[in-house]
């Protein structure tokens, strides 16, 4: 098990949508070849520097978006595998959705930009690659069997406002850490206002969330 640089994740808030967030994990597991190797162990470490060896499977679920250099990360994961090993990962690819774009736009408004000292939290989407690039990278790393696909997971939320609750545990966490409680409350209300303007005040609201799922078998 690896841990990520979690300025951007709140597990308690994240669990509010456990079933919706669990489905991509289950779909990624389904892509893997299920071996009969007994035993499972966990070690704590940083995904940015982790090194392993002799593994049958490296599995990264919704974590690589927190790392900058996916080429080097995937290469390190590949070296951890035995011959015939598998690499599976999925990353969100929803960074161009209004739910993400509007957060950065609001952050650039006063008084929030002043409180952030002109340093808006980084757009992690710029580190997530396209499906075809992941496919190329996996091939270059020696994969001869692979599945790489973009999938849209449709989540029916009770209202447009629930998008705020969805992103509160991930996207908005850095703002909570860096703004005062009063300013963060104002930030969330302004963000909610912009979302309703952009998406409409709908009940229910269909939130289409894009994810990239990748599986590779190295022989």
PDB file of C-alpha atoms in Angstrom:
ATOM      1  CA  UNK A   1       0.000   0.000   0.000  1.00  0.00           C
ATOM      2  CA  UNK A   2       1.305   3.482  -0.784  1.00  0.00           C
ATOM      3  CA  UNK A   3       0.279   6.840   0.572  1.00  0.00           C
ATOM      4  CA  UNK A   4       0.027  10.023  -1.433  1.00  0.00           C
ATOM      5  CA  UNK A   5       0.905  13.667  -0.705  1.00  0.00           C
ATOM      6  CA  UNK A   6      -2.518  14.381   0.751  1.00  0.00           C
ATOM      7  CA  UNK A   7      -2.966  18.098   0.873  1.00  0.00           C
ATOM      8  CA  UNK A   8      -5.814  17.487  -1.530  1.00  0.00           C
ATOM      9  CA  UNK A   9      -7.782  14.646   0.068  1.00  0.00           C
ATOM     10  CA  UNK A  10     -10.220  14.406   2.973  1.00  0.00           C
ATOM     11  CA  UNK A  11     -11.164  10.741   3.600  1.00  0.00           C
ATOM     12  CA  UNK A  12     -14.234  11.460   5.743  1.00  0.00           C
ATOM     13  CA  UNK A  13     -15.772  13.752   3.121  1.00  0.00           C
ATOM     14  CA  UNK A  14     -14.688  11.367   0.362  1.00  0.00           C
ATOM     15  CA  UNK A  15     -16.629   8.511   1.981  1.00  0.00           C
ATOM     16  CA  UNK A  16     -19.938  10.349   1.559  1.00  0.00           C
ATOM     17  CA  UNK A  17     -19.995   9.033  -2.000  1.00  0.00           C
ATOM     18  CA  UNK A  18     -18.406   5.667  -1.258  1.00  0.00           C
ATOM     19  CA  UNK A  19     -20.506   3.592  -3.648  1.00  0.00           C
ATOM     20  CA  UNK A  20     -20.000   5.978  -6.570  1.00  0.00           C
ATOM     21  CA  UNK A  21     -16.251   6.177  -6.016  1.00  0.00           C
ATOM     22  CA  UNK A  22     -15.957   2.404  -5.492  1.00  0.00           C
ATOM     23  CA  UNK A  23     -17.184   1.450  -8.984  1.00  0.00           C
ATOM     24  CA  UNK A  24     -13.999   2.471 -10.884  1.00  0.00           C
ATOM     25  CA  UNK A  25     -11.977   0.443  -8.385  1.00  0.00           C
ATOM     26  CA  UNK A  26     -14.123  -2.621  -8.995  1.00  0.00           C
ATOM     27  CA  UNK A  27     -13.883  -2.135 -12.762  1.00  0.00           C
ATOM     28  CA  UNK A  28     -10.104  -1.922 -12.558  1.00  0.00           C
ATOM     29  CA  UNK A  29      -9.930  -5.100 -10.449  1.00  0.00           C
ATOM     30  CA  UNK A  30     -12.053  -6.854 -13.075  1.00  0.00           C
ATOM     31  CA  UNK A  31      -9.418  -6.102 -15.738  1.00  0.00           C
ATOM     32  CA  UNK A  32      -6.729  -7.961 -13.794  1.00  0.00           C
ATOM     33  CA  UNK A  33      -5.887 -11.630 -14.165  1.00  0.00           C
ATOM     34  CA  UNK A  34      -6.711 -13.195 -10.813  1.00  0.00           C
ATOM     35  CA  UNK A  35      -3.810 -15.462  -9.758  1.00  0.00           C
ATOM     36  CA  UNK A  36      -3.738 -17.972  -6.903  1.00  0.00           C
ATOM     37  CA  UNK A  37      -0.698 -16.536  -5.122  1.00  0.00           C
ATOM     38  CA  UNK A  38      -1.371 -16.570  -1.347  1.00  0.00           C
ATOM     39  CA  UNK A  39      -0.487 -13.798   1.044  1.00  0.00           C
ATOM     40  CA  UNK A  40      -1.028 -10.061   1.154  1.00  0.00           C
ATOM     41  CA  UNK A  41       1.127  -7.524   2.949  1.00  0.00           C
ATOM     42  CA  UNK A  42       0.996  -3.751   3.361  1.00  0.00           C
ATOM     43  CA  UNK A  43       3.849  -1.292   3.758  1.00  0.00           C
ATOM     44  CA  UNK A  44       3.543   2.452   4.149  1.00  0.00           C
ATOM     45  CA  UNK A  45       5.432   4.688   1.770  1.00  0.00           C
ATOM     46  CA  UNK A  46       5.314   7.625  -0.611  1.00  0.00           C
ATOM     47  CA  UNK A  47       4.064   6.971  -4.104  1.00  0.00           C
ATOM     48  CA  UNK A  48       6.540   9.579  -5.375  1.00  0.00           C
ATOM     49  CA  UNK A  49       9.596   7.579  -4.285  1.00  0.00           C
ATOM     50  CA  UNK A  50       8.338   4.003  -3.792  1.00  0.00           C
ATOM     51  CA  UNK A  51      10.450   1.144  -5.106  1.00  0.00           C
ATOM     52  CA  UNK A  52       9.488  -2.512  -5.017  1.00  0.00           C
ATOM     53  CA  UNK A  53      10.588  -5.832  -6.431  1.00  0.00           C
ATOM     54  CA  UNK A  54       9.295  -9.313  -7.097  1.00  0.00           C
ATOM     55  CA  UNK A  55       5.638  -8.306  -7.316  1.00  0.00           C
ATOM     56  CA  UNK A  56       2.900  -9.984  -9.318  1.00  0.00           C
ATOM     57  CA  UNK A  57       0.675  -6.900  -9.426  1.00  0.00           C
ATOM     58  CA  UNK A  58       1.057  -3.174  -8.921  1.00  0.00           C
ATOM     59  CA  UNK A  59      -2.349  -1.552  -8.489  1.00  0.00           C
ATOM     60  CA  UNK A  60      -2.842   2.222  -8.213  1.00  0.00           C
ATOM     61  CA  UNK A  61      -6.399   3.470  -7.773  1.00  0.00           C
ATOM     62  CA  UNK A  62      -7.090   7.217  -8.141  1.00  0.00           C
ATOM     63  CA  UNK A  63      -3.632   8.128  -6.864  1.00  0.00           C
ATOM     64  CA  UNK A  64      -1.277   8.922  -9.748  1.00  0.00           C
ATOM     65  CA  UNK A  65      -2.912  12.334 -10.284  1.00  0.00           C
ATOM     66  CA  UNK A  66      -1.075  13.477  -7.149  1.00  0.00           C
ATOM     67  CA  UNK A  67       2.292  12.726  -8.781  1.00  0.00           C
ATOM     68  CA  UNK A  68       3.927  14.993 -11.361  1.00  0.00           C
ATOM     69  CA  UNK A  69       5.953  12.705 -13.631  1.00  0.00           C
ATOM     70  CA  UNK A  70       3.884   9.741 -14.774  1.00  0.00           C
ATOM     71  CA  UNK A  71       6.535   8.421 -17.162  1.00  0.00           C
ATOM     72  CA  UNK A  72       9.043   7.875 -14.360  1.00  0.00           C
ATOM     73  CA  UNK A  73       6.409   6.630 -11.914  1.00  0.00           C
ATOM     74  CA  UNK A  74       5.165   4.006 -14.352  1.00  0.00           C
ATOM     75  CA  UNK A  75       8.736   2.971 -15.168  1.00  0.00           C
ATOM     76  CA  UNK A  76       9.427   2.432 -11.448  1.00  0.00           C
ATOM     77  CA  UNK A  77       6.241   0.430 -11.086  1.00  0.00           C
ATOM     78  CA  UNK A  78       7.263  -1.705 -14.061  1.00  0.00           C
ATOM     79  CA  UNK A  79      10.638  -2.549 -12.500  1.00  0.00           C
ATOM     80  CA  UNK A  80       8.827  -3.811  -9.384  1.00  0.00           C
ATOM     81  CA  UNK A  81       7.102  -6.561 -11.381  1.00  0.00           C
ATOM     82  CA  UNK A  82       8.199 -10.130 -11.984  1.00  0.00           C
ATOM     83  CA  UNK A  83       8.019 -11.515 -15.509  1.00  0.00           C
ATOM     84  CA  UNK A  84       4.341 -12.029 -16.238  1.00  0.00           C
ATOM     85  CA  UNK A  85       3.371  -9.321 -13.758  1.00  0.00           C
ATOM     86  CA  UNK A  86       0.544  -6.850 -14.137  1.00  0.00           C
ATOM     87  CA  UNK A  87       0.225  -3.094 -13.748  1.00  0.00           C
ATOM     88  CA  UNK A  88      -3.215  -1.544 -13.238  1.00  0.00           C
ATOM     89  CA  UNK A  89      -4.133   2.047 -12.495  1.00  0.00           C
ATOM     90  CA  UNK A  90      -6.962   4.503 -12.936  1.00  0.00           C
ATOM     91  CA  UNK A  91      -6.880   8.282 -12.781  1.00  0.00           C
ATOM     92  CA  UNK A  92      -9.609  10.926 -12.907  1.00  0.00           C
ATOM     93  CA  UNK A  93      -9.813  12.896 -16.132  1.00  0.00           C
ATOM     94  CA  UNK A  94     -12.506  15.380 -15.195  1.00  0.00           C
ATOM     95  CA  UNK A  95     -10.329  18.436 -14.745  1.00  0.00           C
ATOM     96  CA  UNK A  96     -11.962  20.389 -17.580  1.00  0.00           C
ATOM     97  CA  UNK A  97     -15.443  19.998 -16.092  1.00  0.00           C
ATOM     98  CA  UNK A  98     -16.975  23.221 -14.701  1.00  0.00           C
ATOM     99  CA  UNK A  99     -16.734  21.710 -11.215  1.00  0.00           C
ATOM    100  CA  UNK A 100     -12.944  22.024 -11.481  1.00  0.00           C
ATOM    101  CA  UNK A 101     -12.581  25.024 -13.773  1.00  0.00           C
ATOM    102  CA  UNK A 102     -14.851  27.251 -11.696  1.00  0.00           C
ATOM    103  CA  UNK A 103     -12.941  26.551  -8.484  1.00  0.00           C
ATOM    104  CA  UNK A 104      -9.810  28.060 -10.003  1.00  0.00           C
ATOM    105  CA  UNK A 105     -11.752  30.977 -11.448  1.00  0.00           C
ATOM    106  CA  UNK A 106     -13.251  31.794  -8.050  1.00  0.00           C
ATOM    107  CA  UNK A 107      -9.824  31.458  -6.439  1.00  0.00           C
ATOM    108  CA  UNK A 108      -8.577  34.203  -8.753  1.00  0.00           C
ATOM    109  CA  UNK A 109     -11.259  36.619  -7.517  1.00  0.00           C
ATOM    110  CA  UNK A 110     -10.785  39.025  -4.628  1.00  0.00           C
ATOM    111  CA  UNK A 111     -10.525  38.579  -1.696  1.00  0.00           C
ATOM    112  CA  UNK A 112      -9.477  34.948  -2.207  1.00  0.00           C
ATOM    113  CA  UNK A 113      -6.548  35.587  -4.528  1.00  0.00           C
ATOM    114  CA  UNK A 114      -5.133  38.078  -2.042  1.00  0.00           C
ATOM    115  CA  UNK A 115      -5.400  35.590   0.820  1.00  0.00           C
ATOM    116  CA  UNK A 116      -3.727  32.967  -1.370  1.00  0.00           C
ATOM    117  CA  UNK A 117      -0.965  35.466  -2.149  1.00  0.00           C
ATOM    118  CA  UNK A 118      -1.457  35.016  -5.906  1.00  0.00           C
ATOM    119  CA  UNK A 119      -0.657  31.315  -5.539  1.00  0.00           C
ATOM    120  CA  UNK A 120      -3.736  29.306  -6.566  1.00  0.00           C
ATOM    121  CA  UNK A 121      -3.525  25.558  -5.773  1.00  0.00           C
ATOM    122  CA  UNK A 122      -2.056  23.627  -8.666  1.00  0.00           C
ATOM    123  CA  UNK A 123      -4.210  22.156 -11.412  1.00  0.00           C
ATOM    124  CA  UNK A 124      -3.421  18.446 -11.094  1.00  0.00           C
ATOM    125  CA  UNK A 125      -5.104  17.784 -14.429  1.00  0.00           C
ATOM    126  CA  UNK A 126      -2.054  18.955 -16.317  1.00  0.00           C
ATOM    127  CA  UNK A 127      -0.144  15.894 -15.074  1.00  0.00           C
ATOM    128  CA  UNK A 128      -2.774  13.392 -16.233  1.00  0.00           C
ATOM    129  CA  UNK A 129      -1.951  12.144 -19.731  1.00  0.00           C
ATOM    130  CA  UNK A 130      -4.267  11.116 -22.555  1.00  0.00           C
ATOM    131  CA  UNK A 131      -5.320   7.453 -22.951  1.00  0.00           C
ATOM    132  CA  UNK A 132      -3.276   7.052 -26.139  1.00  0.00           C
ATOM    133  CA  UNK A 133      -0.127   8.330 -24.434  1.00  0.00           C
ATOM    134  CA  UNK A 134      -0.607   5.907 -21.545  1.00  0.00           C
ATOM    135  CA  UNK A 135      -1.028   3.123 -24.121  1.00  0.00           C
ATOM    136  CA  UNK A 136       2.231   4.164 -25.834  1.00  0.00           C
ATOM    137  CA  UNK A 137       4.080   4.315 -22.508  1.00  0.00           C
ATOM    138  CA  UNK A 138       2.884   0.881 -21.453  1.00  0.00           C
ATOM    139  CA  UNK A 139       3.954  -0.560 -24.806  1.00  0.00           C
ATOM    140  CA  UNK A 140       7.402   1.035 -24.526  1.00  0.00           C
ATOM    141  CA  UNK A 141       7.715  -0.426 -21.021  1.00  0.00           C
ATOM    142  CA  UNK A 142       7.222  -3.895 -22.474  1.00  0.00           C
ATOM    143  CA  UNK A 143       3.491  -4.570 -22.224  1.00  0.00           C
ATOM    144  CA  UNK A 144       2.220  -6.855 -24.933  1.00  0.00           C
ATOM    145  CA  UNK A 145      -1.307  -7.112 -23.593  1.00  0.00           C
ATOM    146  CA  UNK A 146      -3.082  -4.012 -22.410  1.00  0.00           C
ATOM    147  CA  UNK A 147      -6.440  -2.345 -21.962  1.00  0.00           C
ATOM    148  CA  UNK A 148      -6.588   1.446 -21.900  1.00  0.00           C
ATOM    149  CA  UNK A 149      -9.955   3.139 -21.950  1.00  0.00           C
ATOM    150  CA  UNK A 150     -11.703   6.366 -21.073  1.00  0.00           C
ATOM    151  CA  UNK A 151     -14.950   5.810 -19.198  1.00  0.00           C
ATOM    152  CA  UNK A 152     -17.619   8.262 -18.093  1.00  0.00           C
ATOM    153  CA  UNK A 153     -19.176   7.341 -14.760  1.00  0.00           C
ATOM    154  CA  UNK A 154     -22.600   8.893 -14.444  1.00  0.00           C
ATOM    155  CA  UNK A 155     -23.517   9.891 -10.905  1.00  0.00           C
ATOM    156  CA  UNK A 156     -27.058  11.019 -10.167  1.00  0.00           C
ATOM    157  CA  UNK A 157     -26.757  13.575  -7.373  1.00  0.00           C
ATOM    158  CA  UNK A 158     -29.800  14.907  -5.544  1.00  0.00           C
ATOM    159  CA  UNK A 159     -29.137  18.415  -6.843  1.00  0.00           C
ATOM    160  CA  UNK A 160     -26.535  20.570  -8.567  1.00  0.00           C
ATOM    161  CA  UNK A 161     -25.450  21.813  -5.146  1.00  0.00           C
ATOM    162  CA  UNK A 162     -24.298  18.304  -4.263  1.00  0.00           C
ATOM    163  CA  UNK A 163     -21.409  18.764  -6.678  1.00  0.00           C
ATOM    164  CA  UNK A 164     -19.942  20.984  -3.942  1.00  0.00           C
ATOM    165  CA  UNK A 165     -20.138  18.087  -1.478  1.00  0.00           C
ATOM    166  CA  UNK A 166     -18.533  15.781  -4.045  1.00  0.00           C
ATOM    167  CA  UNK A 167     -15.468  17.988  -4.545  1.00  0.00           C
ATOM    168  CA  UNK A 168     -15.210  19.093  -0.904  1.00  0.00           C
ATOM    169  CA  UNK A 169     -13.157  16.018  -0.028  1.00  0.00           C
ATOM    170  CA  UNK A 170     -10.628  16.435  -2.838  1.00  0.00           C
ATOM    171  CA  UNK A 171     -10.587  19.532  -5.020  1.00  0.00           C
ATOM    172  CA  UNK A 172     -11.512  22.052  -2.309  1.00  0.00           C
ATOM    173  CA  UNK A 173      -9.311  20.632   0.454  1.00  0.00           C
ATOM    174  CA  UNK A 174      -6.237  22.769  -0.406  1.00  0.00           C
ATOM    175  CA  UNK A 175      -8.421  25.894  -0.230  1.00  0.00           C
ATOM    176  CA  UNK A 176      -9.698  24.870   3.200  1.00  0.00           C
ATOM    177  CA  UNK A 177      -6.121  24.472   4.400  1.00  0.00           C
ATOM    178  CA  UNK A 178      -4.927  27.820   3.083  1.00  0.00           C
ATOM    179  CA  UNK A 179      -7.890  30.108   3.754  1.00  0.00           C
ATOM    180  CA  UNK A 180      -9.269  31.208   7.105  1.00  0.00           C
ATOM    181  CA  UNK A 181     -12.499  29.504   8.183  1.00  0.00           C
ATOM    182  CA  UNK A 182     -14.454  32.668   7.369  1.00  0.00           C
ATOM    183  CA  UNK A 183     -12.879  33.088   3.948  1.00  0.00           C
ATOM    184  CA  UNK A 184     -13.277  29.416   3.107  1.00  0.00           C
ATOM    185  CA  UNK A 185     -16.990  29.607   3.875  1.00  0.00           C
ATOM    186  CA  UNK A 186     -17.243  32.633   1.594  1.00  0.00           C
ATOM    187  CA  UNK A 187     -15.222  30.809  -1.063  1.00  0.00           C
ATOM    188  CA  UNK A 188     -17.557  27.802  -0.998  1.00  0.00           C
ATOM    189  CA  UNK A 189     -20.646  29.988  -1.246  1.00  0.00           C
ATOM    190  CA  UNK A 190     -19.201  31.913  -4.190  1.00  0.00           C
ATOM    191  CA  UNK A 191     -18.175  28.636  -5.832  1.00  0.00           C
ATOM    192  CA  UNK A 192     -21.680  27.228  -5.320  1.00  0.00           C
ATOM    193  CA  UNK A 193     -23.166  30.388  -6.843  1.00  0.00           C
ATOM    194  CA  UNK A 194     -20.956  30.077  -9.935  1.00  0.00           C
ATOM    195  CA  UNK A 195     -21.792  26.372 -10.301  1.00  0.00           C
ATOM    196  CA  UNK A 196     -25.525  27.038 -10.231  1.00  0.00           C
ATOM    197  CA  UNK A 197     -25.092  29.809 -12.796  1.00  0.00           C
ATOM    198  CA  UNK A 198     -23.100  27.519 -15.086  1.00  0.00           C
ATOM    199  CA  UNK A 199     -24.904  24.201 -14.617  1.00  0.00           C
ATOM    200  CA  UNK A 200     -28.375  25.320 -13.572  1.00  0.00           C
ATOM    201  CA  UNK A 201     -30.202  24.530 -10.349  1.00  0.00           C
ATOM    202  CA  UNK A 202     -31.341  20.992 -11.140  1.00  0.00           C
ATOM    203  CA  UNK A 203     -32.889  18.241  -9.045  1.00  0.00           C
ATOM    204  CA  UNK A 204     -31.550  15.662  -9.601  1.00  0.00           C
ATOM    205  CA  UNK A 205     -28.261  16.543 -11.274  1.00  0.00           C
ATOM    206  CA  UNK A 206     -26.372  14.125 -13.551  1.00  0.00           C
ATOM    207  CA  UNK A 207     -22.641  14.434 -12.870  1.00  0.00           C
ATOM    208  CA  UNK A 208     -20.653  12.745 -15.629  1.00  0.00           C
ATOM    209  CA  UNK A 209     -17.179  11.957 -14.276  1.00  0.00           C
ATOM    210  CA  UNK A 210     -14.438  10.886 -16.718  1.00  0.00           C
ATOM    211  CA  UNK A 211     -11.780   8.391 -15.672  1.00  0.00           C
ATOM    212  CA  UNK A 212      -8.951   6.619 -17.515  1.00  0.00           C
ATOM    213  CA  UNK A 213      -8.528   2.921 -16.705  1.00  0.00           C
ATOM    214  CA  UNK A 214      -5.305   1.155 -17.678  1.00  0.00           C
ATOM    215  CA  UNK A 215      -4.193  -2.469 -17.358  1.00  0.00           C
ATOM    216  CA  UNK A 216      -1.050  -4.047 -18.739  1.00  0.00           C
ATOM    217  CA  UNK A 217       0.398  -7.559 -18.688  1.00  0.00           C
ATOM    218  CA  UNK A 218       4.176  -7.919 -19.059  1.00  0.00           C
ATOM    219  CA  UNK A 219       5.452 -11.224 -20.438  1.00  0.00           C
TER     220      UNK A 219
END
